[in-house]
PDB file of C-alpha atoms and ligand atoms in Angstrom:
ATOM      1  CA  MET A  19     167.809  97.842  -9.770  1.00  0.00           C
ATOM      2  CA  THR A  20     170.741  96.786  -7.620  1.00  0.00           C
ATOM      3  CA  PRO A  21     170.770  98.663  -4.346  1.00  0.00           C
ATOM      4  CA  ASP A  22     173.768 100.801  -3.592  1.00  0.00           C
ATOM      5  CA  THR A  23     176.297  99.389  -1.091  1.00  0.00           C
ATOM      6  CA  ALA A  24     176.437 102.634   0.903  1.00  0.00           C
ATOM      7  CA  ASP A  25     172.647 102.657   1.092  1.00  0.00           C
ATOM      8  CA  LEU A  26     172.572  99.064   2.276  1.00  0.00           C
ATOM      9  CA  ALA A  27     175.286  99.759   4.847  1.00  0.00           C
ATOM     10  CA  ALA A  28     173.208 102.634   6.268  1.00  0.00           C
ATOM     11  CA  ARG A  29     170.087 100.470   6.460  1.00  0.00           C
ATOM     12  CA  LEU A  30     171.966  97.590   8.052  1.00  0.00           C
ATOM     13  CA  ALA A  31     173.374 100.027  10.609  1.00  0.00           C
ATOM     14  CA  ALA A  32     169.878 101.301  11.356  1.00  0.00           C
ATOM     15  CA  VAL A  33     168.623  97.752  11.930  1.00  0.00           C
ATOM     16  CA  ARG A  34     171.603  96.980  14.178  1.00  0.00           C
ATOM     17  CA  ARG A  35     170.742 100.103  16.173  1.00  0.00           C
ATOM     18  CA  ARG A  36     167.157  98.907  16.598  1.00  0.00           C
ATOM     19  CA  ILE A  37     168.438  95.536  17.801  1.00  0.00           C
ATOM     20  CA  ALA A  38     170.871  97.157  20.232  1.00  0.00           C
ATOM     21  CA  GLU A  39     168.215  99.468  21.652  1.00  0.00           C
ATOM     22  CA  ALA A  40     165.729  96.633  22.082  1.00  0.00           C
ATOM     23  CA  ALA A  41     168.368  94.470  23.744  1.00  0.00           C
ATOM     24  CA  THR A  42     169.430  97.224  26.116  1.00  0.00           C
ATOM     25  CA  ALA A  43     165.803  97.896  27.031  1.00  0.00           C
ATOM     26  CA  ALA A  44     165.460  94.211  27.917  1.00  0.00           C
ATOM     27  CA  ASP A  45     168.689  94.165  29.967  1.00  0.00           C
ATOM     28  CA  ARG A  46     170.361  92.010  27.367  1.00  0.00           C
ATOM     29  CA  ALA A  47     173.716  92.443  25.637  1.00  0.00           C
ATOM     30  CA  PRO A  48     173.267  93.522  21.988  1.00  0.00           C
ATOM     31  CA  GLY A  49     175.803  90.860  20.982  1.00  0.00           C
ATOM     32  CA  GLU A  50     173.341  88.151  22.035  1.00  0.00           C
ATOM     33  CA  VAL A  51     171.187  88.862  18.972  1.00  0.00           C
ATOM     34  CA  ARG A  52     172.460  88.045  15.497  1.00  0.00           C
ATOM     35  CA  LEU A  53     171.120  89.607  12.338  1.00  0.00           C
ATOM     36  CA  LEU A  54     170.158  87.272   9.505  1.00  0.00           C
ATOM     37  CA  LEU A  55     169.461  89.037   6.242  1.00  0.00           C
ATOM     38  CA  ALA A  56     166.405  87.614   4.460  1.00  0.00           C
ATOM     39  CA  THR A  57     167.206  87.827   0.762  1.00  0.00           C
ATOM     40  CA  LYS A  58     164.150  86.306  -0.933  1.00  0.00           C
ATOM     41  CA  THR A  59     163.451  87.842  -4.359  1.00  0.00           C
ATOM     42  CA  GLN A  60     166.786  89.722  -4.290  1.00  0.00           C
ATOM     43  CA  ASP A  61     169.147  88.719  -7.078  1.00  0.00           C
ATOM     44  CA  ALA A  62     172.752  87.635  -6.569  1.00  0.00           C
ATOM     45  CA  ARG A  63     174.069  91.130  -7.307  1.00  0.00           C
ATOM     46  CA  ALA A  64     171.905  92.613  -4.566  1.00  0.00           C
ATOM     47  CA  VAL A  65     172.999  89.911  -2.119  1.00  0.00           C
ATOM     48  CA  ARG A  66     176.651  90.531  -3.044  1.00  0.00           C
ATOM     49  CA  ALA A  67     176.154  94.234  -2.387  1.00  0.00           C
ATOM     50  CA  ALA A  68     174.611  93.463   1.015  1.00  0.00           C
ATOM     51  CA  ILE A  69     177.519  91.188   1.924  1.00  0.00           C
ATOM     52  CA  GLY A  70     179.859  93.962   0.827  1.00  0.00           C
ATOM     53  CA  ALA A  71     177.942  96.237   3.184  1.00  0.00           C
ATOM     54  CA  GLY A  72     178.630  93.908   6.115  1.00  0.00           C
ATOM     55  CA  ALA A  73     175.955  91.195   6.109  1.00  0.00           C
ATOM     56  CA  THR A  74     177.458  87.801   6.962  1.00  0.00           C
ATOM     57  CA  LEU A  75     174.423  85.636   7.675  1.00  0.00           C
ATOM     58  CA  ILE A  76     171.932  85.107   4.848  1.00  0.00           C
ATOM     59  CA  GLY A  77     168.494  83.468   4.845  1.00  0.00           C
ATOM     60  CA  GLU A  78     166.832  82.112   1.724  1.00  0.00           C
ATOM     61  CA  ASN A  79     163.240  80.894   1.445  1.00  0.00           C
ATOM     62  CA  ARG A  80     163.265  78.893  -1.733  1.00  0.00           C
ATOM     63  CA  VAL A  81     165.559  76.114  -2.866  1.00  0.00           C
ATOM     64  CA  GLN A  82     165.409  77.497  -6.405  1.00  0.00           C
ATOM     65  CA  GLU A  83     166.907  80.778  -5.188  1.00  0.00           C
ATOM     66  CA  LEU A  84     169.590  78.932  -3.210  1.00  0.00           C
ATOM     67  CA  VAL A  85     170.630  77.027  -6.294  1.00  0.00           C
ATOM     68  CA  THR A  86     170.731  80.032  -8.609  1.00  0.00           C
ATOM     69  CA  LYS A  87     172.451  82.476  -6.235  1.00  0.00           C
ATOM     70  CA  GLY A  88     174.707  80.026  -4.400  1.00  0.00           C
ATOM     71  CA  PRO A  89     177.339  79.611  -7.128  1.00  0.00           C
ATOM     72  CA  GLU A  90     177.545  83.397  -7.560  1.00  0.00           C
ATOM     73  CA  LEU A  91     178.337  83.938  -3.878  1.00  0.00           C
ATOM     74  CA  THR A  92     180.835  81.188  -3.093  1.00  0.00           C
ATOM     75  CA  ASP A  93     183.850  83.529  -3.246  1.00  0.00           C
ATOM     76  CA  LEU A  94     182.274  85.619  -0.455  1.00  0.00           C
ATOM     77  CA  SER A  95     181.498  82.524   1.657  1.00  0.00           C
ATOM     78  CA  PRO A  96     178.427  83.821   3.500  1.00  0.00           C
ATOM     79  CA  THR A  97     176.744  81.558   6.031  1.00  0.00           C
ATOM     80  CA  VAL A  98     173.388  80.608   4.495  1.00  0.00           C
ATOM     81  CA  HIS A  99     170.325  79.249   6.285  1.00  0.00           C
ATOM     82  CA  LEU A 100     167.159  77.933   4.681  1.00  0.00           C
ATOM     83  CA  ILE A 101     164.245  79.763   6.329  1.00  0.00           C
ATOM     84  CA  GLY A 102     161.421  78.698   4.011  1.00  0.00           C
ATOM     85  CA  HIS A 103     159.501  75.452   3.673  1.00  0.00           C
ATOM     86  CA  LEU A 104     161.525  72.508   2.378  1.00  0.00           C
ATOM     87  CA  GLN A 105     159.864  69.861   0.218  1.00  0.00           C
ATOM     88  CA  SER A 106     161.349  66.400   0.487  1.00  0.00           C
ATOM     89  CA  ASN A 107     162.159  66.225  -3.217  1.00  0.00           C
ATOM     90  CA  LYS A 108     164.342  69.359  -2.849  1.00  0.00           C
ATOM     91  CA  VAL A 109     166.566  68.068  -0.045  1.00  0.00           C
ATOM     92  CA  ASN A 110     169.448  66.995  -2.267  1.00  0.00           C
ATOM     93  CA  ALA A 111     169.425  70.274  -4.187  1.00  0.00           C
ATOM     94  CA  ALA A 112     169.354  72.403  -1.048  1.00  0.00           C
ATOM     95  CA  LEU A 113     172.030  70.704   1.034  1.00  0.00           C
ATOM     96  CA  PRO A 114     175.179  71.910  -0.750  1.00  0.00           C
ATOM     97  CA  TRP A 115     174.223  75.553  -0.127  1.00  0.00           C
ATOM     98  CA  VAL A 116     173.166  75.704   3.521  1.00  0.00           C
ATOM     99  CA  THR A 117     174.654  75.145   6.958  1.00  0.00           C
ATOM    100  CA  CYS A 118     171.278  75.236   8.712  1.00  0.00           C
ATOM    101  CA  VAL A 119     167.662  74.407   7.869  1.00  0.00           C
ATOM    102  CA  GLN A 120     165.453  76.467  10.189  1.00  0.00           C
ATOM    103  CA  SER A 121     162.141  75.176   8.848  1.00  0.00           C
ATOM    104  CA  ILE A 122     161.882  71.622  10.185  1.00  0.00           C
ATOM    105  CA  ASP A 123     158.223  70.955  10.964  1.00  0.00           C
ATOM    106  CA  THR A 124     157.836  67.207  10.475  1.00  0.00           C
ATOM    107  CA  LEU A 125     159.866  64.188  11.519  1.00  0.00           C
ATOM    108  CA  ALA A 126     159.635  62.982   7.906  1.00  0.00           C
ATOM    109  CA  ILE A 127     161.616  65.911   6.486  1.00  0.00           C
ATOM    110  CA  ALA A 128     164.142  65.693   9.333  1.00  0.00           C
ATOM    111  CA  GLY A 129     164.584  61.975   8.658  1.00  0.00           C
ATOM    112  CA  ARG A 130     165.169  62.652   4.995  1.00  0.00           C
ATOM    113  CA  LEU A 131     167.837  65.249   5.808  1.00  0.00           C
ATOM    114  CA  SER A 132     169.434  62.946   8.354  1.00  0.00           C
ATOM    115  CA  ARG A 133     169.745  60.091   5.875  1.00  0.00           C
ATOM    116  CA  ARG A 134     171.204  62.348   3.217  1.00  0.00           C
ATOM    117  CA  VAL A 135     173.811  64.079   5.411  1.00  0.00           C
ATOM    118  CA  THR A 136     174.784  60.753   6.924  1.00  0.00           C
ATOM    119  CA  ALA A 137     175.335  59.318   3.437  1.00  0.00           C
ATOM    120  CA  LEU A 138     177.467  62.351   2.588  1.00  0.00           C
ATOM    121  CA  ASP A 139     179.329  61.984   5.883  1.00  0.00           C
ATOM    122  CA  THR A 140     178.596  65.597   6.864  1.00  0.00           C
ATOM    123  CA  GLU A 141     176.525  67.375   9.496  1.00  0.00           C
ATOM    124  CA  LEU A 142     173.677  69.842   9.347  1.00  0.00           C
ATOM    125  CA  GLU A 143     172.305  72.319  11.856  1.00  0.00           C
ATOM    126  CA  VAL A 144     168.530  72.348  12.141  1.00  0.00           C
ATOM    127  CA  MET A 145     165.862  74.326  13.952  1.00  0.00           C
ATOM    128  CA  VAL A 146     162.277  73.310  14.565  1.00  0.00           C
ATOM    129  CA  GLN A 147     159.769  75.777  13.135  1.00  0.00           C
ATOM    130  CA  VAL A 148     156.822  76.373  15.431  1.00  0.00           C
ATOM    131  CA  ASN A 149     153.539  77.977  14.401  1.00  0.00           C
ATOM    132  CA  VAL A 150     152.912  80.171  17.442  1.00  0.00           C
ATOM    133  CA  SER A 151     150.236  82.311  15.794  1.00  0.00           C
ATOM    134  CA  GLY A 152     147.846  79.574  14.702  1.00  0.00           C
ATOM    135  CA  GLU A 153     147.600  81.128  11.243  1.00  0.00           C
ATOM    136  CA  ASP A 154     146.652  78.373   8.782  1.00  0.00           C
ATOM    137  CA  SER A 155     148.792  79.835   6.042  1.00  0.00           C
ATOM    138  CA  LYS A 156     151.968  79.357   8.001  1.00  0.00           C
ATOM    139  CA  HIS A 157     154.117  76.279   8.158  1.00  0.00           C
ATOM    140  CA  GLY A 158     155.401  75.065  11.475  1.00  0.00           C
ATOM    141  CA  VAL A 159     154.497  72.503  14.089  1.00  0.00           C
ATOM    142  CA  ASP A 160     151.786  73.249  16.644  1.00  0.00           C
ATOM    143  CA  PRO A 161     153.331  74.510  19.928  1.00  0.00           C
ATOM    144  CA  VAL A 162     151.918  71.550  21.870  1.00  0.00           C
ATOM    145  CA  ASP A 163     153.778  69.142  19.591  1.00  0.00           C
ATOM    146  CA  ALA A 164     156.985  71.160  19.325  1.00  0.00           C
ATOM    147  CA  ALA A 165     158.919  69.635  22.226  1.00  0.00           C
ATOM    148  CA  GLY A 166     158.163  66.096  21.078  1.00  0.00           C
ATOM    149  CA  LEU A 167     159.259  66.828  17.522  1.00  0.00           C
ATOM    150  CA  ALA A 168     162.407  68.611  18.702  1.00  0.00           C
ATOM    151  CA  THR A 169     163.411  65.699  20.916  1.00  0.00           C
ATOM    152  CA  ALA A 170     162.915  63.232  18.071  1.00  0.00           C
ATOM    153  CA  VAL A 171     164.864  65.432  15.633  1.00  0.00           C
ATOM    154  CA  ALA A 172     167.711  65.886  18.107  1.00  0.00           C
ATOM    155  CA  ALA A 173     168.142  62.121  18.267  1.00  0.00           C
ATOM    156  CA  LEU A 174     168.677  61.724  14.497  1.00  0.00           C
ATOM    157  CA  PRO A 175     172.222  61.096  13.272  1.00  0.00           C
ATOM    158  CA  GLY A 176     173.945  63.876  11.364  1.00  0.00           C
ATOM    159  CA  LEU A 177     171.592  66.597  12.588  1.00  0.00           C
ATOM    160  CA  ARG A 178     172.458  69.109  15.297  1.00  0.00           C
ATOM    161  CA  LEU A 179     169.416  70.785  16.827  1.00  0.00           C
ATOM    162  CA  THR A 180     170.433  74.405  17.469  1.00  0.00           C
ATOM    163  CA  GLY A 181     167.055  75.902  18.371  1.00  0.00           C
ATOM    164  CA  PHE A 182     163.641  77.062  17.247  1.00  0.00           C
ATOM    165  CA  MET A 183     162.202  79.377  14.610  1.00  0.00           C
ATOM    166  CA  THR A 184     158.866  81.122  14.254  1.00  0.00           C
ATOM    167  CA  ILE A 185     157.066  83.718  12.189  1.00  0.00           C
ATOM    168  CA  GLY A 186     155.184  86.074  14.500  1.00  0.00           C
ATOM    169  CA  ALA A 187     151.476  86.805  14.423  1.00  0.00           C
ATOM    170  CA  PRO A 188     150.369  89.682  12.169  1.00  0.00           C
ATOM    171  CA  ALA A 189     150.919  93.117  13.741  1.00  0.00           C
ATOM    172  CA  ASP A 190     147.166  93.808  13.839  1.00  0.00           C
ATOM    173  CA  ARG A 191     146.780  91.043  16.397  1.00  0.00           C
ATOM    174  CA  GLY A 192     148.418  93.271  19.013  1.00  0.00           C
ATOM    175  CA  ALA A 193     149.511  91.404  22.138  1.00  0.00           C
ATOM    176  CA  ALA A 194     149.394  88.087  20.248  1.00  0.00           C
ATOM    177  CA  VAL A 195     152.709  89.005  18.611  1.00  0.00           C
ATOM    178  CA  ARG A 196     154.643  89.130  21.849  1.00  0.00           C
ATOM    179  CA  ASP A 197     152.677  86.235  23.382  1.00  0.00           C
ATOM    180  CA  GLY A 198     153.747  84.073  20.450  1.00  0.00           C
ATOM    181  CA  PHE A 199     157.405  84.927  20.886  1.00  0.00           C
ATOM    182  CA  ARG A 200     157.134  84.162  24.599  1.00  0.00           C
ATOM    183  CA  ARG A 201     155.578  80.820  23.718  1.00  0.00           C
ATOM    184  CA  LEU A 202     158.572  79.939  21.542  1.00  0.00           C
ATOM    185  CA  ARG A 203     160.931  80.799  24.395  1.00  0.00           C
ATOM    186  CA  GLU A 204     158.952  78.539  26.730  1.00  0.00           C
ATOM    187  CA  VAL A 205     159.196  75.684  24.227  1.00  0.00           C
ATOM    188  CA  ARG A 206     162.963  76.256  23.952  1.00  0.00           C
ATOM    189  CA  ASP A 207     163.405  76.321  27.730  1.00  0.00           C
ATOM    190  CA  ALA A 208     161.390  73.112  28.163  1.00  0.00           C
ATOM    191  CA  VAL A 209     163.432  71.306  25.521  1.00  0.00           C
ATOM    192  CA  THR A 210     166.884  72.474  26.589  1.00  0.00           C
ATOM    193  CA  GLY A 211     166.009  71.625  30.179  1.00  0.00           C
ATOM    194  CA  SER A 212     164.607  68.193  29.365  1.00  0.00           C
ATOM    195  CA  GLY A 213     167.882  66.292  29.592  1.00  0.00           C
ATOM    196  CA  GLU A 214     167.025  64.419  26.383  1.00  0.00           C
ATOM    197  CA  PRO A 215     169.989  63.549  24.136  1.00  0.00           C
ATOM    198  CA  GLY A 216     171.005  66.316  21.753  1.00  0.00           C
ATOM    199  CA  THR A 217     168.708  68.975  23.188  1.00  0.00           C
ATOM    200  CA  GLN A 218     171.040  70.814  25.517  1.00  0.00           C
ATOM    201  CA  GLY A 219     172.558  73.061  22.843  1.00  0.00           C
ATOM    202  CA  ALA A 220     169.252  74.080  21.264  1.00  0.00           C
ATOM    203  CA  HIS A 221     169.371  77.620  22.605  1.00  0.00           C
ATOM    204  CA  GLU A 222     168.658  79.622  19.424  1.00  0.00           C
ATOM    205  CA  LEU A 223     165.418  81.553  19.090  1.00  0.00           C
ATOM    206  CA  SER A 224     165.101  82.678  15.469  1.00  0.00           C
ATOM    207  CA  MET A 225     162.281  85.185  15.774  1.00  0.00           C
ATOM    208  CA  GLY A 226     161.558  88.793  14.835  1.00  0.00           C
ATOM    209  CA  MET A 227     161.390  90.411  11.393  1.00  0.00           C
ATOM    210  CA  SER A 228     161.415  94.004  10.107  1.00  0.00           C
ATOM    211  CA  GLY A 229     158.088  94.864  11.727  1.00  0.00           C
ATOM    212  CA  ASP A 230     158.341  93.080  15.058  1.00  0.00           C
ATOM    213  CA  LEU A 231     161.985  92.614  15.985  1.00  0.00           C
ATOM    214  CA  GLU A 232     161.665  94.721  19.146  1.00  0.00           C
ATOM    215  CA  SER A 233     159.014  92.388  20.599  1.00  0.00           C
ATOM    216  CA  ALA A 234     161.100  89.371  19.657  1.00  0.00           C
ATOM    217  CA  VAL A 235     164.274  90.723  21.254  1.00  0.00           C
ATOM    218  CA  ALA A 236     162.289  91.573  24.396  1.00  0.00           C
ATOM    219  CA  GLU A 237     161.223  87.897  24.570  1.00  0.00           C
ATOM    220  CA  GLY A 238     164.716  86.503  24.078  1.00  0.00           C
ATOM    221  CA  SER A 239     165.355  86.327  20.330  1.00  0.00           C
ATOM    222  CA  THR A 240     168.927  85.298  19.488  1.00  0.00           C
ATOM    223  CA  MET A 241     168.493  85.825  15.733  1.00  0.00           C
ATOM    224  CA  VAL A 242     166.261  88.289  13.943  1.00  0.00           C
ATOM    225  CA  ARG A 243     165.507  87.726  10.237  1.00  0.00           C
ATOM    226  CA  VAL A 244     165.241  91.027   8.421  1.00  0.00           C
ATOM    227  CA  GLY A 245     164.484  91.689   4.770  1.00  0.00           C
ATOM    228  CA  SER A 246     162.400  94.705   3.876  1.00  0.00           C
ATOM    229  CA  ALA A 247     163.958  97.040   6.459  1.00  0.00           C
ATOM    230  CA  VAL A 248     167.217  96.622   4.525  1.00  0.00           C
ATOM    231  CA  PHE A 249     166.136  96.060   0.915  1.00  0.00           C
ATOM    232  CA  GLY A 250     162.891  98.049   0.915  1.00  0.00           C
ATOM    233  CA  ALA A 251     159.393  96.691   0.414  1.00  0.00           C
ATOM    234  CA  ARG A 252     159.069  93.657  -1.838  1.00  0.00           C
ATOM    235  CA  PRO A 253     156.889  93.955  -4.926  1.00  0.00           C
ATOM    236  CA  ARG A 254     153.650  92.025  -4.436  1.00  0.00           C
TER     237      ARG A 254
HETATM  238  C1  PLP B 329     160.568  87.354   4.301  1.00  0.00           C
HETATM  239  C2  PLP B 329     160.902  86.673   5.552  1.00  0.00           C
HETATM  240  C3  PLP B 329     161.551  87.357   6.590  1.00  0.00           C
HETATM  241  C4  PLP B 329     161.870  88.838   6.538  1.00  0.00           C
HETATM  242  O1  PLP B 329     160.679  89.589   6.548  1.00  0.00           O
HETATM  243  P1  PLP B 329     160.716  91.186   6.467  1.00  0.00           P
HETATM  244  O2  PLP B 329     159.375  91.577   6.944  1.00  0.00           O
HETATM  245  O3  PLP B 329     160.975  91.515   5.049  1.00  0.00           O
HETATM  246  O4  PLP B 329     161.803  91.643   7.348  1.00  0.00           O
HETATM  247  C5  PLP B 329     161.882  86.635   7.727  1.00  0.00           C
HETATM  248  N1  PLP B 329     161.599  85.313   7.845  1.00  0.00           N
HETATM  249  C6  PLP B 329     160.988  84.631   6.868  1.00  0.00           C
HETATM  250  C7  PLP B 329     160.715  83.184   7.061  1.00  0.00           C
HETATM  251  C8  PLP B 329     160.615  85.286   5.706  1.00  0.00           C
HETATM  252  O5  PLP B 329     159.978  84.608   4.740  1.00  0.00           O
END
């Protein structure tokens, strides 16, 4: 069932309120934190309704969903980021639909993207995904290797390193959630302060989801990725 635009607008407003309150509590300006709407499993009609309700920044997890929904959204020109794992054989299919790939976790995939965008004479924003929680099931580079990977990625032609992304630890791990977000901020600060070519602008911290955005904003998030708080729980 396609969610109602008025409903979506109310839920988006509620999420924006949560962001604003968390920012204010952390002595930050609410405008420092952007809202990316995570649209995995939602069909193009639902995404259109959400854009109609005011969403401008969209995150997709799967290349297949990018390719099927992309053509149905072009007239609305949303900004779309890839926030899920990217396999090297899907690079060519993904590129026409995204301005940023947030899920870079190996130099191999970054190199592949670099070669492709260079051949197309375009540019691509990228973020390095860091696994701050140590959960095996999650993609992302180990925090100790994150600065090295980011520096290498930043040096590749055609790619612009804009920051770092992480998926927080599960809520039942308590303080580990916020510790992980702090860890990502420390990685970001080390890289942007390193003086290495291409790293200076890598200020984005894409962290915080429906269940943990307050902790993420408290630790410096510049972009929260929210799905279920807007669309409702996903079927499992
Ligand atoms: C699904 C997803 C989100 C949004 O999660 P919610 O809990 O639904 O807000 C954010 N980031 C990534 C990478 C996701 O896969």
